[in-house]
mmCIF file of C-alpha atoms in Angstrom:
data_model
loop_
_atom_site.group_PDB
_atom_site.id
_atom_site.type_symbol
_atom_site.label_atom_id
_atom_site.label_comp_id
_atom_site.label_asym_id
_atom_site.label_seq_id
_atom_site.Cartn_x
_atom_site.Cartn_y
_atom_site.Cartn_z
ATOM 1 C CA ALA A 1 64.347 46.208 -52.560
ATOM 2 C CA GLN A 2 66.526 43.303 -51.747
ATOM 3 C CA LYS A 3 66.143 40.908 -48.849
ATOM 4 C CA VAL A 4 68.017 38.561 -47.321
ATOM 5 C CA THR A 5 66.836 36.049 -44.959
ATOM 6 C CA GLN A 6 68.674 33.805 -42.575
ATOM 7 C CA ALA A 7 66.247 32.184 -40.185
ATOM 8 C CA GLN A 8 68.278 30.314 -38.371
ATOM 9 C CA THR A 9 69.652 32.318 -35.385
ATOM 10 C CA GLU A 10 72.140 30.098 -33.889
ATOM 11 C CA ILE A 11 72.920 26.464 -34.370
ATOM 12 C CA SER A 12 74.923 24.087 -31.886
ATOM 13 C CA VAL A 13 76.541 20.845 -33.461
ATOM 14 C CA VAL A 14 79.086 18.616 -32.065
ATOM 15 C CA GLU A 15 82.396 18.365 -34.312
ATOM 16 C CA LYS A 16 82.861 16.324 -36.892
ATOM 17 C CA GLU A 17 79.158 16.344 -37.719
ATOM 18 C CA ASP A 18 77.419 18.309 -40.696
ATOM 19 C CA VAL A 19 75.704 21.284 -40.897
ATOM 20 C CA THR A 20 73.698 23.381 -43.712
ATOM 21 C CA LEU A 21 72.976 27.052 -42.962
ATOM 22 C CA ASP A 22 69.864 28.579 -45.233
ATOM 23 C CA CYS A 23 69.675 31.383 -46.728
ATOM 24 C CA VAL A 24 66.627 32.883 -48.399
ATOM 25 C CA TYR A 25 66.454 35.713 -51.115
ATOM 26 C CA GLU A 26 64.571 38.564 -52.365
ATOM 27 C CA THR A 27 65.396 40.943 -55.656
ATOM 28 C CA ARG A 28 63.860 42.533 -58.103
ATOM 29 C CA ASP A 29 67.310 42.428 -60.456
ATOM 30 C CA THR A 30 67.933 39.818 -62.746
ATOM 31 C CA THR A 31 71.217 39.265 -62.375
ATOM 32 C CA TYR A 32 73.129 39.482 -59.077
ATOM 33 C CA TYR A 33 75.587 37.660 -57.000
ATOM 34 C CA LEU A 34 75.037 35.877 -53.816
ATOM 35 C CA PHE A 35 78.173 35.488 -51.362
ATOM 36 C CA TRP A 36 78.692 34.090 -47.916
ATOM 37 C CA TYR A 37 80.856 35.475 -45.555
ATOM 38 C CA LYS A 38 82.353 34.484 -42.097
ATOM 39 C CA GLN A 39 82.849 36.120 -39.002
ATOM 40 C CA PRO A 40 85.047 34.514 -36.211
ATOM 41 C CA PRO A 41 85.203 35.490 -32.951
ATOM 42 C CA SER A 42 88.115 38.136 -33.785
ATOM 43 C CA GLY A 43 85.199 40.213 -35.710
ATOM 44 C CA GLU A 44 86.834 39.950 -39.195
ATOM 45 C CA LEU A 45 84.554 39.552 -41.809
ATOM 46 C CA VAL A 46 86.113 36.301 -44.441
ATOM 47 C CA PHE A 47 84.824 36.292 -47.878
ATOM 48 C CA LEU A 48 83.765 32.322 -47.839
ATOM 49 C CA ILE A 49 82.242 31.838 -51.801
ATOM 50 C CA ARG A 50 80.512 33.882 -54.051
ATOM 51 C CA ARG A 51 77.419 32.783 -56.999
ATOM 52 C CA ASN A 52 76.197 34.551 -60.193
ATOM 53 C CA SER A 53 72.597 34.113 -60.714
ATOM 54 C CA PHE A 54 72.819 33.150 -64.191
ATOM 55 C CA ASP A 55 75.116 29.999 -62.943
ATOM 56 C CA GLU A 56 73.139 27.278 -60.674
ATOM 57 C CA GLN A 57 75.592 24.750 -60.939
ATOM 58 C CA ASN A 58 76.401 23.467 -57.009
ATOM 59 C CA GLU A 59 79.659 22.900 -56.370
ATOM 60 C CA ILE A 60 81.746 21.825 -53.413
ATOM 61 C CA SER A 61 85.303 23.536 -52.029
ATOM 62 C CA GLY A 62 86.791 20.889 -49.601
ATOM 63 C CA ARG A 63 84.712 21.062 -46.465
ATOM 64 C CA TYR A 64 82.381 23.761 -47.973
ATOM 65 C CA SER A 65 79.575 23.205 -50.085
ATOM 66 C CA TRP A 66 76.674 25.781 -51.842
ATOM 67 C CA ASN A 67 73.048 24.831 -53.020
ATOM 68 C CA PHE A 68 71.610 27.395 -55.100
ATOM 69 C CA GLN A 69 68.422 27.041 -56.337
ATOM 70 C CA LYS A 70 67.059 30.002 -58.366
ATOM 71 C CA SER A 71 63.307 28.724 -58.085
ATOM 72 C CA THR A 72 62.724 28.581 -54.689
ATOM 73 C CA SER A 73 65.478 32.119 -54.066
ATOM 74 C CA SER A 74 67.806 30.113 -51.388
ATOM 75 C CA PHE A 75 71.358 29.787 -51.289
ATOM 76 C CA ASN A 76 72.111 27.691 -48.372
ATOM 77 C CA PHE A 77 75.795 26.891 -47.377
ATOM 78 C CA THR A 78 77.219 23.387 -45.938
ATOM 79 C CA ILE A 79 80.326 22.610 -43.988
ATOM 80 C CA THR A 80 81.005 19.016 -44.092
ATOM 81 C CA ALA A 81 82.811 17.078 -40.791
ATOM 82 C CA SER A 82 82.201 20.652 -38.857
ATOM 83 C CA GLN A 83 85.354 21.359 -36.954
ATOM 84 C CA VAL A 84 85.573 23.813 -33.689
ATOM 85 C CA VAL A 85 87.530 26.838 -35.595
ATOM 86 C CA ASP A 86 84.248 26.950 -38.010
ATOM 87 C CA SER A 87 82.468 28.701 -35.049
ATOM 88 C CA ALA A 88 81.645 31.938 -35.792
ATOM 89 C CA VAL A 89 78.426 33.829 -37.480
ATOM 90 C CA TYR A 90 77.946 33.563 -41.085
ATOM 91 C CA PHE A 91 76.370 36.157 -43.398
ATOM 92 C CA CYS A 92 74.635 35.267 -46.278
ATOM 93 C CA ALA A 93 74.687 38.237 -48.894
ATOM 94 C CA LEU A 94 73.124 39.539 -52.074
ATOM 95 C CA SER A 95 74.276 42.581 -54.563
ATOM 96 C CA PRO A 96 73.245 43.560 -57.837
ATOM 97 C CA THR A 97 75.795 42.251 -60.742
ATOM 98 C CA GLY A 98 78.356 45.089 -61.932
ATOM 99 C CA ASP A 99 76.758 47.172 -64.267
ATOM 100 C CA GLY A 100 79.519 49.809 -63.949
ATOM 101 C CA THR A 101 78.603 50.723 -60.376
ATOM 102 C CA ALA A 102 79.457 50.057 -56.946
ATOM 103 C CA SER A 103 76.445 48.013 -55.923
ATOM 104 C CA LYS A 104 76.338 47.533 -52.216
ATOM 105 C CA LEU A 105 76.240 44.157 -50.053
ATOM 106 C CA THR A 106 72.344 43.294 -48.401
ATOM 107 C CA PHE A 107 73.410 41.008 -45.474
ATOM 108 C CA GLY A 108 71.422 38.516 -43.694
ATOM 109 C CA THR A 109 71.047 38.787 -39.743
ATOM 110 C CA GLY A 110 73.365 36.144 -39.690
ATOM 111 C CA THR A 111 73.437 32.787 -37.807
ATOM 112 C CA ARG A 112 75.615 31.785 -34.981
ATOM 113 C CA LEU A 113 77.389 28.648 -35.404
ATOM 114 C CA GLN A 114 78.635 26.841 -32.458
ATOM 115 C CA VAL A 115 81.114 23.669 -32.878
ATOM 116 C CA THR A 116 81.609 21.983 -29.615
ATOM 117 C CA LEU A 117 83.635 18.778 -28.948
ATOM 118 C CA ALA B 1 98.438 38.224 -50.706
ATOM 119 C CA ALA B 2 97.825 41.876 -49.382
ATOM 120 C CA GLY B 3 94.874 42.568 -47.797
ATOM 121 C CA VAL B 4 92.707 45.742 -46.959
ATOM 122 C CA ILE B 5 94.204 47.625 -44.629
ATOM 123 C CA GLN B 6 92.234 50.086 -41.645
ATOM 124 C CA SER B 7 93.590 52.036 -39.168
ATOM 125 C CA PRO B 8 93.194 52.620 -36.326
ATOM 126 C CA ARG B 9 91.966 49.216 -34.716
ATOM 127 C CA HIS B 10 90.443 50.376 -31.915
ATOM 128 C CA LEU B 11 89.181 54.081 -31.093
ATOM 129 C CA ILE B 12 87.867 55.514 -28.317
ATOM 130 C CA LYS B 13 86.004 58.658 -28.337
ATOM 131 C CA GLU B 14 83.703 61.601 -26.085
ATOM 132 C CA LYS B 15 80.609 62.455 -27.637
ATOM 133 C CA ARG B 16 80.487 65.248 -29.362
ATOM 134 C CA GLU B 17 83.775 65.053 -31.021
ATOM 135 C CA THR B 18 85.422 63.746 -34.504
ATOM 136 C CA ALA B 19 86.847 60.960 -35.516
ATOM 137 C CA THR B 20 88.653 59.633 -38.659
ATOM 138 C CA LEU B 21 88.942 56.435 -39.987
ATOM 139 C CA LYS B 22 91.182 55.585 -42.623
ATOM 140 C CA CYS B 23 91.011 52.213 -45.246
ATOM 141 C CA TYR B 24 93.934 51.249 -47.529
ATOM 142 C CA PRO B 25 92.206 49.056 -50.135
ATOM 143 C CA ILE B 26 94.021 45.791 -51.882
ATOM 144 C CA PRO B 27 96.584 46.903 -54.844
ATOM 145 C CA ARG B 28 94.795 47.777 -58.219
ATOM 146 C CA HIS B 29 91.388 47.664 -56.400
ATOM 147 C CA ASP B 30 89.347 50.456 -57.294
ATOM 148 C CA THR B 31 86.390 50.778 -55.201
ATOM 149 C CA VAL B 32 86.133 51.165 -51.483
ATOM 150 C CA TYR B 33 82.998 50.669 -49.131
ATOM 151 C CA TRP B 34 82.114 51.622 -46.043
ATOM 152 C CA TYR B 35 79.906 49.506 -43.336
ATOM 153 C CA GLN B 36 78.740 49.990 -40.040
ATOM 154 C CA GLN B 37 77.959 46.781 -37.848
ATOM 155 C CA GLY B 38 76.139 47.670 -34.198
ATOM 156 C CA PRO B 39 76.720 45.241 -31.596
ATOM 157 C CA GLY B 40 75.141 42.155 -32.376
ATOM 158 C CA GLN B 41 73.472 43.153 -35.879
ATOM 159 C CA ASP B 42 74.574 42.883 -39.274
ATOM 160 C CA PRO B 43 77.080 45.319 -41.243
ATOM 161 C CA GLN B 44 74.990 48.004 -42.983
ATOM 162 C CA PHE B 45 76.398 49.892 -46.274
ATOM 163 C CA LEU B 46 77.120 53.347 -45.537
ATOM 164 C CA ILE B 47 78.727 54.653 -48.865
ATOM 165 C CA SER B 48 80.887 53.553 -51.641
ATOM 166 C CA PHE B 49 83.409 55.310 -53.600
ATOM 167 C CA TYR B 50 84.550 54.236 -57.535
ATOM 168 C CA GLU B 51 87.882 55.626 -59.143
ATOM 169 C CA LYS B 52 87.254 58.510 -56.571
ATOM 170 C CA MET B 53 83.411 59.289 -56.983
ATOM 171 C CA GLN B 54 80.442 58.456 -54.822
ATOM 172 C CA SER B 55 78.810 55.739 -56.528
ATOM 173 C CA ASP B 56 76.552 54.999 -53.905
ATOM 174 C CA LYS B 57 75.062 56.223 -50.551
ATOM 175 C CA GLY B 58 73.157 54.535 -47.747
ATOM 176 C CA SER B 59 72.013 54.944 -44.345
ATOM 177 C CA ILE B 60 74.961 57.451 -43.641
ATOM 178 C CA PRO B 61 74.330 60.220 -41.270
ATOM 179 C CA ASP B 62 74.696 63.450 -42.133
ATOM 180 C CA ARG B 63 77.290 64.399 -39.667
ATOM 181 C CA PHE B 64 79.608 61.559 -41.335
ATOM 182 C CA SER B 65 81.189 62.570 -44.500
ATOM 183 C CA ALA B 66 84.172 60.337 -46.780
ATOM 184 C CA GLN B 67 86.134 60.739 -49.723
ATOM 185 C CA GLN B 68 88.531 58.386 -52.018
ATOM 186 C CA PHE B 69 91.960 60.159 -52.494
ATOM 187 C CA SER B 70 93.819 59.665 -55.862
ATOM 188 C CA ASP B 71 95.925 56.484 -54.236
ATOM 189 C CA TYR B 72 92.751 55.157 -54.297
ATOM 190 C CA HIS B 73 92.675 55.148 -50.172
ATOM 191 C CA SER B 74 89.791 56.601 -48.397
ATOM 192 C CA GLU B 75 88.832 58.411 -45.363
ATOM 193 C CA LEU B 76 85.421 58.452 -43.100
ATOM 194 C CA ASN B 77 85.159 60.926 -41.233
ATOM 195 C CA MET B 78 82.237 61.329 -38.328
ATOM 196 C CA SER B 79 81.601 64.616 -35.798
ATOM 197 C CA SER B 80 79.262 65.757 -33.366
ATOM 198 C CA LEU B 81 79.950 61.507 -32.419
ATOM 199 C CA GLU B 82 76.745 60.224 -30.195
ATOM 200 C CA LEU B 83 76.975 57.154 -28.794
ATOM 201 C CA GLY B 84 74.875 55.345 -31.207
ATOM 202 C CA ASP B 85 78.083 55.287 -33.168
ATOM 203 C CA SER B 86 79.634 53.081 -31.334
ATOM 204 C CA ALA B 87 79.988 50.510 -34.005
ATOM 205 C CA LEU B 88 82.485 48.300 -35.476
ATOM 206 C CA TYR B 89 83.299 50.056 -39.287
ATOM 207 C CA PHE B 90 84.465 48.277 -41.816
ATOM 208 C CA CYS B 91 85.908 49.305 -45.036
ATOM 209 C CA ALA B 92 85.668 46.863 -47.963
ATOM 210 C CA SER B 93 87.238 46.708 -51.497
ATOM 211 C CA SER B 94 86.783 45.145 -54.911
ATOM 212 C CA PHE B 95 87.719 45.370 -58.710
ATOM 213 C CA LEU B 96 84.774 46.562 -60.644
ATOM 214 C CA GLY B 97 86.566 45.940 -63.677
ATOM 215 C CA GLY B 98 86.864 41.810 -62.627
ATOM 216 C CA GLU B 99 86.278 39.654 -59.950
ATOM 217 C CA GLU B 100 83.758 42.461 -58.041
ATOM 218 C CA THR B 101 83.742 40.650 -54.983
ATOM 219 C CA GLN B 102 84.322 42.786 -51.573
ATOM 220 C CA TYR B 103 87.118 42.177 -49.377
ATOM 221 C CA PHE B 104 86.893 43.337 -46.289
ATOM 222 C CA GLY B 105 89.528 45.056 -44.087
ATOM 223 C CA PRO B 106 89.863 44.018 -40.080
ATOM 224 C CA GLY B 107 87.585 46.813 -39.096
ATOM 225 C CA THR B 108 87.877 49.665 -36.502
ATOM 226 C CA ARG B 109 85.986 49.500 -33.650
ATOM 227 C CA LEU B 110 84.576 53.149 -31.972
ATOM 228 C CA LEU B 111 83.713 52.871 -28.252
ATOM 229 C CA VAL B 112 82.057 56.728 -28.043
ATOM 230 C CA LEU B 113 81.520 57.057 -24.189
#
């Protein structure tokens, strides 16, 4: 069984602060994908990033960066210089890698990020 | 770029009525997924289809059924609606032979009265 834990229920920061969202996962699969999705107040689910389990290289994309550590089963997501438009619920998610089947996403419970002026 | 299309966006039904939600995947995507998100909850997987065949099944009630058609669009049929079915229903699509990232539609907000 797969499990994703986002221990932070809600985070509040002031604009321009950096913020890190934590994600810890459990899986028996040897290969898998990890994702971050954003759900703004309007309700849609927006794909942000994807990482393969065999690629632990951490990257930066604009104001977003992520830290994937297989040894601790963590996939943390950082927003640098936060903006009010970053206010949303952020979901970490996990799925097995492609084996020819349409693998479901298992989501964490989400972290609500509130960015204020 | 074209996104996943869902219709209707909002739906109000009475208890015991039926509802049909539609999903049009991103062009060239061959896989469709349905998720249900209750208020304040994370999305829960219902069912998926690959090349018009059911691929995986989650916690989908027996009152619900779904299918994927020859043009790859999918429909989720919900019968004998209950108050607890009130939720946001998402459809996502992906291309299994490629990137495999699931891209979500805007969702259908169903309210059962």
